[in-house]
Amino acid sequence: MMMSSALLKLFRSTGSYLLAISRHSIFRPHSPISVPKTDHERAAAARDLLKSAFGERVITAEDPTSRPMVALTTPWSTTCHLPSAAYFQPVSAAEVSTALSIITKTQCKFAVRATGHNPNPGFSSTREDGVIIDLQLLNQKSFDPETGIASVGAGNTWGEVYTWLEEKGRSVMGGRYEEIGVAGFVLGGGMPGFVNLRGMGCDQVRGFEVVLGDGHTVHCSADVRPDLYRALKGGGSNFGVVTRIYLQTYPLLKTQYTVSLYKPDDYANIIEASVAAHKEMETDPQAAYFTNVHRDFVAIGQLYADTPTEEPRVFEPFRKLESMMAPVVPKTDGTLSTLAQAIGRRPPKGKRTIFTISTQVDADLYLAIHQIWQDITATLPPSSDGTDLHYTIQPVTASAGRAGRDNGTGGNVLGLQEVSQNWCVFTLEYPRDGADDAVHQAAMDRLYTQVKKAAEERGLLLDFVCPTFADKRQDVLRGFGEENVGLIREVAEKYDAEGVFQKLQYGGFLVRDL
């Protein structure tokens, strides 16, 4: 199939091309610049060259009121925003290319950040021995009514994209919270609010603009560089810096949702209701829910991709529960934008660590996991001290994998099995000051080991590990399956022949760790 003329027009009209950097001696292939010996010296050299090229858009600790430096003191997670040697904020793909040229010439470690929502240290941050390419100023947006394709810069958040598109009567399947960045979400697969309806977030992408390690800016789609296009959909930051994303939109999606709190001691009935609702969802892809279990309450969100006048049958198991304490979000008819505003949980600023496992659906397994969680939670400081270890049941139906393959976007590299499954995510949040990191991490390590063992012993553990919920030590790429791992390797070698993103990138789920 030939690439559509309309999409090609978008690529051409929004494409940013490499600056004529050959004018500058430091970028010439045989320029005499010498590489500093230590990581800190390399970072200092890169910082100085970036400042020379871009001036005030290169931020350091000497600029305490700048946006990146303020983010260090008030981040979503102090584990994902570390003090780096410099933060460069490009406004075009060409400037990203220049920055990569500086990074490769100095052999400086680096990380790429859009919004920095991943709590894993080093995934979107460096220490003072590296620099950050901060994409937040790449927030351009345009819409082609002929194709329904939205072109959005990598620095946009889903909240910004939802609001902008809804003004045009359009919707796109993206992140469930407003503050989540578009780029990191789709590169990690991305679980949208209605994953069973249209598949993963990456399945909504029609094309990418990417700056490669050699400085070239390229575009890819199902028809142009299809191998790179597919690998980017779940394969993360192994191939280049994504600067623009082309998203398939749909007519405005109306939603209905409510979130209620339940008594935590009714966990057995809540788990039974969650399993029953999941089974009902297999025949109703418009439905979604989450069950978020804390020490002091259980929050259940019921989400529907329509505004029915009658209560959807799929949620009947939750309506039968007798332990509801109060609705925190009353039943509301809204849109994806208002849904993201309503369910976006904004915990106190502090530290957090996460992991996830994927399992088949089974009430006995869920009960065993709950008991493990209770035992380990009892070893932690109380909630009143700001410590909150909670877990979330996230149902995914067999239709989710099919939806991504059947929508004409060329598939992805996630390797999802077409079975009912639960992507259970465990999150530990605790104060940034006065808390013992070793104690909290040890608790999470025990929890992971025991939960994984419980699923394995029952034959219910799945290989897939959702990248956006995973701990840095989890073997995410191998969970995609041998064929997809092979593709990721091949694409990384083909489009990053010098290994810039394997050798110099600070962290991530990278090919180098396979």
Short mmCIF file of C-alpha atoms in Angstrom, two decimals:
data_model
loop_
_atom_site.label_atom_id
_atom_site.label_comp_id
_atom_site.label_asym_id
_atom_site.label_seq_id
_atom_site.Cartn_x
_atom_site.Cartn_y
_atom_site.Cartn_z
CA MET A 1 0.00 0.00 0.00
CA MET A 2 1.39 3.42 -0.94
CA MET A 3 1.69 6.08 1.70
CA SER A 4 -1.36 8.36 1.61
CA SER A 5 -0.73 11.69 -0.10
CA ALA A 6 -2.30 13.49 2.86
CA LEU A 7 0.06 11.88 5.38
CA LEU A 8 3.00 12.57 3.09
CA LYS A 9 1.87 16.19 2.96
CA LEU A 10 1.88 16.29 6.75
CA PHE A 11 5.38 14.85 6.88
CA ARG A 12 6.63 17.44 4.42
CA SER A 13 4.88 20.41 5.95
CA THR A 14 5.97 19.69 9.52
CA GLY A 15 9.32 18.04 8.86
CA SER A 16 12.34 19.71 10.47
CA TYR A 17 15.64 19.06 8.85
CA LEU A 18 19.23 19.00 10.02
CA LEU A 19 20.85 22.41 10.43
CA ALA A 20 23.85 23.22 8.29
CA ILE A 21 26.06 22.32 11.20
CA SER A 22 29.06 21.67 8.97
CA ARG A 23 29.78 25.39 9.24
CA HIS A 24 30.86 24.85 12.83
CA SER A 25 34.25 23.21 13.21
CA ILE A 26 33.25 21.19 16.27
CA PHE A 27 30.77 19.22 14.14
CA ARG A 28 33.05 18.43 11.20
CA PRO A 29 33.84 14.71 10.87
CA HIS A 30 37.57 15.25 11.37
CA SER A 31 37.48 18.21 13.76
CA PRO A 32 40.32 18.14 16.26
CA ILE A 33 38.20 18.29 19.42
CA SER A 34 39.57 15.97 22.11
CA VAL A 35 37.26 13.88 24.25
CA PRO A 36 37.56 14.58 28.00
CA LYS A 37 38.58 11.62 30.15
CA THR A 38 35.93 11.48 32.90
CA ASP A 39 32.15 11.47 32.72
CA HIS A 40 31.94 14.73 34.69
CA GLU A 41 34.45 16.41 32.37
CA ARG A 42 32.51 15.20 29.33
CA ALA A 43 29.27 16.54 30.79
CA ALA A 44 30.94 19.90 31.48
CA ALA A 45 32.28 20.04 27.92
CA ALA A 46 28.85 19.22 26.47
CA ARG A 47 27.21 21.80 28.72
CA ASP A 48 29.62 24.54 27.58
CA LEU A 49 29.16 23.70 23.89
CA LEU A 50 25.39 23.62 24.26
CA LYS A 51 25.48 27.00 26.00
CA SER A 52 27.62 28.41 23.21
CA ALA A 53 25.14 27.19 20.62
CA PHE A 54 21.82 27.84 22.38
CA GLY A 55 22.40 30.34 25.19
CA GLU A 56 19.62 30.70 27.72
CA ARG A 57 17.78 27.56 26.62
CA VAL A 58 20.54 25.56 28.30
CA ILE A 59 19.71 25.50 32.00
CA THR A 60 22.06 24.71 34.88
CA ALA A 61 21.96 24.78 38.69
CA GLU A 62 22.99 28.42 38.41
CA ASP A 63 19.45 29.17 37.16
CA PRO A 64 17.37 28.24 40.25
CA THR A 65 14.12 29.80 39.01
CA SER A 66 14.12 28.03 35.65
CA ARG A 67 11.45 25.45 34.89
CA PRO A 68 13.77 22.40 35.02
CA MET A 69 15.38 23.53 38.27
CA VAL A 70 12.02 24.25 39.90
CA ALA A 71 10.98 20.75 38.81
CA LEU A 72 13.83 19.35 40.87
CA THR A 73 12.26 20.69 44.06
CA THR A 74 8.63 19.88 43.18
CA PRO A 75 8.66 16.85 40.86
CA TRP A 76 6.05 14.13 40.53
CA SER A 77 8.74 11.83 41.92
CA THR A 78 12.13 12.80 43.28
CA THR A 79 13.47 9.53 41.91
CA CYS A 80 12.87 10.64 38.32
CA HIS A 81 14.24 14.21 38.52
CA LEU A 82 17.91 14.19 39.47
CA PRO A 83 20.35 17.15 39.38
CA SER A 84 22.03 17.03 35.96
CA ALA A 85 24.93 18.99 34.51
CA ALA A 86 22.61 20.80 32.10
CA TYR A 87 19.12 20.79 30.65
CA PHE A 88 18.74 21.75 27.01
CA GLN A 89 15.30 22.74 25.72
CA PRO A 90 15.18 22.51 21.91
CA VAL A 91 12.42 24.06 19.83
CA SER A 92 12.90 21.93 16.69
CA ALA A 93 14.15 18.58 15.48
CA ALA A 94 17.11 20.39 13.93
CA GLU A 95 18.17 21.62 17.36
CA VAL A 96 17.84 18.10 18.76
CA SER A 97 20.16 17.00 15.95
CA THR A 98 22.72 19.64 16.90
CA ALA A 99 22.53 18.58 20.54
CA LEU A 100 23.13 14.94 19.62
CA SER A 101 26.14 16.01 17.56
CA ILE A 102 27.57 17.75 20.63
CA ILE A 103 26.81 14.75 22.81
CA THR A 104 28.51 12.31 20.44
CA LYS A 105 31.54 14.56 19.93
CA THR A 106 32.08 14.87 23.69
CA GLN A 107 30.93 11.30 24.42
CA CYS A 108 28.70 12.72 27.15
CA LYS A 109 26.04 10.66 28.85
CA PHE A 110 22.51 11.91 28.24
CA ALA A 111 18.82 11.31 28.81
CA VAL A 112 15.73 12.49 26.96
CA ARG A 113 12.77 13.87 28.87
CA ALA A 114 9.32 14.94 27.78
CA THR A 115 7.44 15.22 31.10
CA GLY A 116 9.53 12.84 33.22
CA HIS A 117 6.57 10.82 34.50
CA ASN A 118 8.52 7.57 34.80
CA PRO A 119 9.86 7.18 38.38
CA ASN A 120 12.79 4.95 37.40
CA PRO A 121 16.08 6.79 38.04
CA GLY A 122 18.02 7.46 34.86
CA PHE A 123 15.15 6.84 32.44
CA SER A 124 14.49 10.55 31.91
CA SER A 125 17.22 11.96 34.13
CA THR A 126 20.95 11.99 34.73
CA ARG A 127 23.16 13.00 37.58
CA GLU A 128 25.84 15.66 37.19
CA ASP A 129 27.79 13.36 34.88
CA GLY A 130 25.25 13.79 32.08
CA VAL A 131 22.93 16.22 30.30
CA ILE A 132 19.20 16.13 29.57
CA ILE A 133 17.46 16.93 26.30
CA ASP A 134 14.20 18.37 27.66
CA LEU A 135 11.50 18.28 24.97
CA GLN A 136 8.80 20.34 26.69
CA LEU A 137 9.12 23.24 24.24
CA LEU A 138 8.32 20.88 21.36
CA ASN A 139 4.64 21.49 21.99
CA GLN A 140 3.42 22.33 18.48
CA LYS A 141 0.09 20.91 17.32
CA SER A 142 -1.68 20.79 13.97
CA PHE A 143 -4.69 18.92 12.62
CA ASP A 144 -5.54 17.68 9.11
CA PRO A 145 -9.34 17.42 8.76
CA GLU A 146 -8.93 15.48 5.50
CA THR A 147 -7.29 12.50 7.23
CA GLY A 148 -8.27 13.08 10.84
CA ILE A 149 -4.57 12.92 11.75
CA ALA A 150 -3.21 15.16 14.50
CA SER A 151 0.47 16.11 14.41
CA VAL A 152 1.74 16.83 17.93
CA GLY A 153 5.18 17.70 19.23
CA ALA A 154 6.81 15.30 21.66
CA GLY A 155 6.62 17.81 24.51
CA ASN A 156 2.81 17.82 24.72
CA THR A 157 0.85 16.23 27.54
CA TRP A 158 -2.33 14.26 26.99
CA GLY A 159 -4.33 16.87 28.87
CA GLU A 160 -3.21 19.50 26.37
CA VAL A 161 -3.93 17.27 23.39
CA TYR A 162 -7.37 16.20 24.63
CA THR A 163 -8.52 19.77 25.23
CA TRP A 164 -7.19 21.00 21.88
CA LEU A 165 -8.78 18.16 19.90
CA GLU A 166 -12.13 18.39 21.66
CA GLU A 167 -12.42 21.97 20.45
CA LYS A 168 -12.33 20.43 16.96
CA GLY A 169 -14.87 17.74 17.83
CA ARG A 170 -12.22 14.98 17.86
CA SER A 171 -10.77 12.49 20.34
CA VAL A 172 -7.69 10.29 20.53
CA MET A 173 -6.94 7.29 22.72
CA GLY A 174 -4.14 8.37 25.06
CA GLY A 175 -3.08 8.54 28.68
CA ARG A 176 -5.53 8.40 31.56
CA TYR A 177 -4.03 11.37 33.40
CA GLU A 178 -3.63 14.94 32.13
CA GLU A 179 0.04 15.32 33.05
CA ILE A 180 1.30 12.21 31.23
CA GLY A 181 3.49 13.05 28.24
CA VAL A 182 2.53 11.88 24.76
CA ALA A 183 6.00 10.70 23.69
CA GLY A 184 6.95 8.47 26.62
CA PHE A 185 3.45 7.01 26.71
CA VAL A 186 3.37 5.79 23.10
CA LEU A 187 7.03 4.69 23.05
CA GLY A 188 6.24 2.49 26.07
CA GLY A 189 3.10 1.05 24.47
CA GLY A 190 0.75 3.09 26.62
CA MET A 191 -2.41 1.78 28.30
CA PRO A 192 -5.30 4.17 27.54
CA GLY A 193 -8.50 4.38 29.52
CA PHE A 194 -10.36 2.27 26.95
CA VAL A 195 -7.64 -0.16 25.86
CA ASN A 196 -10.19 -2.83 24.96
CA LEU A 197 -11.94 -0.54 22.46
CA ARG A 198 -9.10 0.56 20.17
CA GLY A 199 -5.96 -1.07 21.53
CA MET A 200 -2.84 0.46 23.04
CA GLY A 201 -1.77 4.07 22.84
CA CYS A 202 0.98 3.18 20.37
CA ASP A 203 -1.66 1.65 18.09
CA GLN A 204 -3.08 5.14 17.53
CA VAL A 205 0.16 6.38 15.94
CA ARG A 206 0.24 6.84 12.16
CA GLY A 207 3.77 8.15 11.96
CA PHE A 208 6.83 9.48 13.80
CA GLU A 209 9.43 12.16 13.23
CA VAL A 210 12.72 10.89 14.68
CA VAL A 211 16.22 12.31 15.07
CA LEU A 212 18.69 9.45 14.72
CA GLY A 213 22.02 9.08 16.46
CA ASP A 214 23.89 10.28 13.38
CA GLY A 215 21.92 13.54 13.42
CA HIS A 216 19.61 12.82 10.50
CA THR A 217 15.92 13.58 10.89
CA VAL A 218 13.65 10.94 9.35
CA HIS A 219 9.96 10.10 9.22
CA CYS A 220 8.44 6.66 9.44
CA SER A 221 5.01 5.13 9.00
CA ALA A 222 3.47 1.84 7.89
CA ASP A 223 4.69 2.68 4.36
CA VAL A 224 7.94 4.57 5.00
CA ARG A 225 10.61 2.79 7.09
CA PRO A 226 7.96 0.37 8.44
CA ASP A 227 10.53 -1.50 10.52
CA LEU A 228 11.46 1.62 12.50
CA TYR A 229 7.80 2.60 12.77
CA ARG A 230 6.79 -0.73 14.27
CA ALA A 231 9.79 -0.92 16.61
CA LEU A 232 9.06 2.52 18.06
CA LYS A 233 5.60 1.33 19.12
CA GLY A 234 6.64 -0.16 22.44
CA GLY A 235 10.40 -0.38 21.82
CA GLY A 236 11.15 2.79 23.77
CA SER A 237 14.21 4.99 23.36
CA ASN A 238 16.46 2.48 21.60
CA PHE A 239 16.41 4.08 18.16
CA GLY A 240 16.41 7.87 18.28
CA VAL A 241 14.74 10.96 19.73
CA VAL A 242 11.09 11.17 18.70
CA THR A 243 10.24 14.83 18.15
CA ARG A 244 6.79 14.61 16.55
CA ILE A 245 3.98 12.05 16.57
CA TYR A 246 1.13 11.68 14.08
CA LEU A 247 -2.00 10.42 15.85
CA GLN A 248 -5.18 8.97 14.40
CA THR A 249 -8.19 10.79 15.83
CA TYR A 250 -11.86 9.85 15.96
CA PRO A 251 -15.15 11.71 16.26
CA LEU A 252 -15.60 13.15 19.74
CA LEU A 253 -15.94 10.31 22.25
CA LYS A 254 -18.51 10.82 24.98
CA THR A 255 -17.76 9.04 28.25
CA GLN A 256 -19.57 8.18 31.47
CA TYR A 257 -17.63 7.55 34.67
CA THR A 258 -17.75 7.36 38.42
CA VAL A 259 -15.22 6.63 41.17
CA SER A 260 -16.30 5.36 44.59
CA LEU A 261 -14.53 4.37 47.80
CA TYR A 262 -15.16 1.03 49.51
CA LYS A 263 -14.26 -0.43 52.88
CA PRO A 264 -10.91 -2.25 52.67
CA ASP A 265 -12.04 -5.14 54.91
CA ASP A 266 -14.51 -6.18 52.19
CA TYR A 267 -11.59 -7.07 49.91
CA ALA A 268 -12.80 -10.62 49.20
CA ASN A 269 -16.12 -9.44 47.76
CA ILE A 270 -14.40 -6.57 45.94
CA ILE A 271 -12.02 -9.03 44.27
CA GLU A 272 -14.90 -11.31 43.28
CA ALA A 273 -16.73 -8.32 41.80
CA SER A 274 -13.61 -7.24 39.90
CA VAL A 275 -13.20 -10.68 38.35
CA ALA A 276 -16.90 -10.87 37.44
CA ALA A 277 -16.83 -7.42 35.81
CA HIS A 278 -13.72 -8.41 33.85
CA LYS A 279 -15.53 -11.42 32.41
CA GLU A 280 -18.46 -9.20 31.39
CA MET A 281 -16.03 -6.81 29.67
CA GLU A 282 -15.06 -9.53 27.18
CA THR A 283 -18.36 -8.89 25.39
CA ASP A 284 -18.47 -5.12 25.98
CA PRO A 285 -15.30 -3.35 24.77
CA GLN A 286 -16.74 0.05 25.69
CA ALA A 287 -16.31 -0.77 29.37
CA ALA A 288 -13.27 -0.28 31.57
CA TYR A 289 -12.59 -0.16 35.29
CA PHE A 290 -9.80 -0.07 37.85
CA THR A 291 -9.66 -1.38 41.41
CA ASN A 292 -7.07 0.54 43.42
CA VAL A 293 -6.38 -1.03 46.86
CA HIS A 294 -4.98 1.03 49.75
CA ARG A 295 -4.73 0.31 53.47
CA ASP A 296 -7.56 2.70 54.35
CA PHE A 297 -9.85 2.36 51.34
CA VAL A 298 -10.39 0.74 47.96
CA ALA A 299 -11.14 3.03 45.02
CA ILE A 300 -13.10 1.58 42.11
CA GLY A 301 -13.44 3.54 38.89
CA GLN A 302 -16.16 2.54 36.44
CA LEU A 303 -15.58 3.99 32.96
CA TYR A 304 -17.75 3.69 29.87
CA ALA A 305 -17.11 4.90 26.32
CA ASP A 306 -20.65 6.21 25.84
CA THR A 307 -23.33 7.98 27.87
CA PRO A 308 -26.08 5.37 28.32
CA THR A 309 -29.26 6.27 30.18
CA GLU A 310 -29.37 2.86 31.84
CA GLU A 311 -26.60 1.47 34.05
CA PRO A 312 -24.26 -0.73 31.98
CA ARG A 313 -24.71 -4.39 32.81
CA VAL A 314 -20.94 -4.89 32.98
CA PHE A 315 -20.75 -2.97 36.27
CA GLU A 316 -23.55 -4.88 38.02
CA PRO A 317 -21.06 -6.80 40.24
CA PHE A 318 -19.84 -3.49 41.71
CA ARG A 319 -23.38 -2.22 42.27
CA LYS A 320 -24.09 -5.29 44.40
CA LEU A 321 -21.29 -4.50 46.85
CA GLU A 322 -22.55 -3.35 50.25
CA SER A 323 -19.30 -1.77 51.44
CA MET A 324 -19.33 1.50 49.53
CA MET A 325 -18.34 4.44 51.74
CA ALA A 326 -18.79 7.37 49.37
CA PRO A 327 -18.50 8.40 45.73
CA VAL A 328 -15.51 10.69 45.20
CA VAL A 329 -16.40 11.28 41.55
CA PRO A 330 -20.20 11.11 41.08
CA LYS A 331 -21.56 9.64 37.88
CA THR A 332 -20.63 12.08 35.15
CA ASP A 333 -21.25 12.35 31.43
CA GLY A 334 -18.11 13.84 29.93
CA THR A 335 -15.24 13.40 27.52
CA LEU A 336 -11.71 11.99 27.65
CA SER A 337 -10.52 15.40 28.81
CA THR A 338 -12.91 15.61 31.75
CA LEU A 339 -12.26 11.95 32.57
CA ALA A 340 -8.50 12.60 32.77
CA GLN A 341 -9.15 15.56 35.05
CA ALA A 342 -11.47 13.53 37.27
CA ILE A 343 -9.39 10.42 37.82
CA GLY A 344 -5.92 11.96 37.68
CA ARG A 345 -4.60 11.22 41.17
CA ARG A 346 -2.06 13.78 42.32
CA PRO A 347 -0.35 12.40 45.43
CA PRO A 348 1.92 14.54 47.59
CA LYS A 349 5.32 15.21 46.09
CA GLY A 350 7.78 12.61 47.28
CA LYS A 351 9.49 9.40 46.33
CA ARG A 352 7.89 6.49 44.57
CA THR A 353 8.86 3.15 43.15
CA ILE A 354 6.79 0.79 41.02
CA PHE A 355 6.63 -2.60 39.40
CA THR A 356 4.03 -4.59 37.49
CA ILE A 357 3.15 -8.16 36.64
CA SER A 358 0.74 -9.51 34.06
CA THR A 359 -1.39 -12.52 34.91
CA GLN A 360 -4.44 -14.34 33.74
CA VAL A 361 -7.67 -13.57 35.55
CA ASP A 362 -8.23 -15.63 38.69
CA ALA A 363 -9.94 -14.73 41.97
CA ASP A 364 -7.86 -17.14 44.06
CA LEU A 365 -4.63 -15.62 42.73
CA TYR A 366 -5.91 -12.11 43.47
CA LEU A 367 -6.73 -13.15 47.05
CA ALA A 368 -3.25 -14.62 47.47
CA ILE A 369 -1.70 -11.41 46.15
CA HIS A 370 -3.81 -9.37 48.52
CA GLN A 371 -2.59 -11.41 51.50
CA ILE A 372 1.04 -10.95 50.43
CA TRP A 373 0.42 -7.22 50.07
CA GLN A 374 -1.17 -7.04 53.52
CA ASP A 375 1.74 -8.87 55.18
CA ILE A 376 4.36 -6.60 53.62
CA THR A 377 2.37 -3.42 54.15
CA ALA A 378 2.29 -4.25 57.87
CA THR A 379 6.10 -3.91 57.97
CA LEU A 380 6.03 -0.32 56.65
CA PRO A 381 5.44 2.97 58.47
CA PRO A 382 1.76 3.93 58.85
CA SER A 383 -0.23 5.90 56.30
CA SER A 384 -0.21 8.86 58.67
CA ASP A 385 3.55 9.15 58.07
CA GLY A 386 2.96 9.54 54.34
CA THR A 387 3.79 5.97 53.33
CA ASP A 388 1.34 4.36 50.92
CA LEU A 389 1.91 0.98 49.31
CA HIS A 390 -1.04 0.31 47.03
CA TYR A 391 -1.86 -1.88 44.06
CA THR A 392 -4.22 -1.59 41.12
CA ILE A 393 -6.10 -4.28 39.22
CA GLN A 394 -6.15 -3.19 35.55
CA PRO A 395 -8.27 -5.46 33.34
CA VAL A 396 -7.28 -6.08 29.73
CA THR A 397 -9.51 -8.21 27.52
CA ALA A 398 -8.52 -10.50 24.68
CA SER A 399 -9.87 -7.88 22.28
CA ALA A 400 -7.16 -5.37 23.23
CA GLY A 401 -4.44 -7.19 21.29
CA ARG A 402 -6.73 -7.69 18.31
CA ALA A 403 -7.78 -4.04 18.30
CA GLY A 404 -4.19 -2.95 17.82
CA ARG A 405 -3.62 -5.36 14.96
CA ASP A 406 -6.90 -4.68 13.17
CA ASN A 407 -6.79 -0.89 12.97
CA GLY A 408 -4.42 -0.68 10.01
CA THR A 409 -1.43 0.86 11.79
CA GLY A 410 0.98 -1.99 11.20
CA GLY A 411 1.04 -3.60 14.63
CA ASN A 412 3.51 -3.10 17.46
CA VAL A 413 6.33 -4.99 19.18
CA LEU A 414 4.57 -5.67 22.49
CA GLY A 415 3.62 -9.26 21.73
CA LEU A 416 0.29 -9.15 23.56
CA GLN A 417 -1.45 -12.49 23.96
CA GLU A 418 -5.12 -12.60 23.05
CA VAL A 419 -6.25 -13.70 26.49
CA SER A 420 -8.03 -12.01 29.37
CA GLN A 421 -5.36 -10.57 31.63
CA ASN A 422 -4.65 -8.24 34.52
CA TRP A 423 -1.79 -5.74 34.41
CA CYS A 424 -1.44 -5.35 38.15
CA VAL A 425 0.73 -2.39 39.11
CA PHE A 426 2.22 -1.93 42.59
CA THR A 427 3.23 1.55 43.73
CA LEU A 428 5.05 2.60 46.89
CA GLU A 429 4.92 6.31 47.73
CA TYR A 430 6.80 7.71 50.69
CA PRO A 431 8.18 11.05 51.97
CA ARG A 432 11.21 12.56 50.26
CA ASP A 433 12.76 13.58 53.59
CA GLY A 434 13.55 11.34 56.54
CA ALA A 435 12.53 8.06 54.88
CA ASP A 436 14.87 5.10 54.59
CA ASP A 437 15.17 4.24 50.89
CA ALA A 438 16.73 0.83 51.63
CA VAL A 439 13.84 -0.23 53.87
CA HIS A 440 11.22 0.79 51.32
CA GLN A 441 13.00 -0.78 48.38
CA ALA A 442 13.53 -4.02 50.32
CA ALA A 443 9.78 -4.18 50.96
CA MET A 444 9.07 -3.77 47.24
CA ASP A 445 11.63 -6.43 46.39
CA ARG A 446 9.96 -8.92 48.75
CA LEU A 447 6.55 -8.04 47.36
CA TYR A 448 7.70 -8.56 43.77
CA THR A 449 9.36 -11.89 44.51
CA GLN A 450 6.37 -13.28 46.38
CA VAL A 451 3.70 -12.01 43.99
CA LYS A 452 5.56 -13.35 40.96
CA LYS A 453 6.03 -16.71 42.68
CA ALA A 454 2.33 -16.94 43.53
CA ALA A 455 1.40 -16.38 39.89
CA GLU A 456 4.05 -18.80 38.60
CA GLU A 457 3.01 -21.60 40.96
CA ARG A 458 -0.55 -21.36 39.66
CA GLY A 459 0.56 -21.27 36.01
CA LEU A 460 -1.04 -17.86 35.57
CA LEU A 461 1.98 -15.58 35.04
CA LEU A 462 2.29 -14.00 31.58
CA ASP A 463 5.57 -12.94 29.98
CA PHE A 464 4.40 -9.44 29.02
CA VAL A 465 5.52 -6.60 31.29
CA CYS A 466 3.98 -3.21 30.44
CA PRO A 467 6.94 -0.80 30.05
CA THR A 468 5.18 2.25 31.48
CA PHE A 469 4.49 0.46 34.78
CA ALA A 470 7.71 -1.54 35.10
CA ASP A 471 10.62 -1.30 37.52
CA LYS A 472 13.99 -0.66 35.87
CA ARG A 473 15.17 -4.17 36.85
CA GLN A 474 12.33 -5.99 35.13
CA ASP A 475 13.13 -7.77 31.87
CA VAL A 476 10.66 -5.80 29.78
CA LEU A 477 11.96 -6.37 26.26
CA ARG A 478 12.24 -10.15 26.61
CA GLY A 479 8.59 -10.20 27.63
CA PHE A 480 7.69 -9.08 24.09
CA GLY A 481 8.70 -12.45 22.69
CA GLU A 482 11.69 -13.69 20.70
CA GLU A 483 10.47 -12.44 17.31
CA ASN A 484 9.85 -8.90 18.55
CA VAL A 485 13.14 -8.81 20.46
CA GLY A 486 14.89 -9.79 17.24
CA LEU A 487 13.19 -6.94 15.37
CA ILE A 488 14.12 -4.44 18.06
CA ARG A 489 17.76 -5.54 17.91
CA GLU A 490 17.86 -5.31 14.11
CA VAL A 491 16.24 -1.90 14.00
CA ALA A 492 18.52 -0.51 16.70
CA GLU A 493 21.60 -1.70 14.80
CA LYS A 494 20.27 -0.44 11.46
CA TYR A 495 19.24 3.07 12.53
CA ASP A 496 21.85 3.64 15.26
CA ALA A 497 24.91 1.98 13.77
CA GLU A 498 27.29 3.78 16.13
CA GLY A 499 25.27 2.73 19.18
CA VAL A 500 24.71 6.28 20.47
CA PHE A 501 21.51 5.29 22.28
CA GLN A 502 23.08 2.14 23.73
CA LYS A 503 26.48 3.51 24.77
CA LEU A 504 25.67 7.05 25.91
CA GLN A 505 22.02 7.01 26.97
CA TYR A 506 21.71 6.99 30.76
CA GLY A 507 18.99 4.40 31.14
CA GLY A 508 15.79 2.85 29.89
CA PHE A 509 14.71 -0.58 28.73
CA LEU A 510 17.61 -0.81 26.29
CA VAL A 511 18.93 -3.43 23.89
CA ARG A 512 22.31 -3.25 25.65
CA ASP A 513 20.75 -4.89 28.71
CA LEU A 514 19.41 -7.94 26.89
#
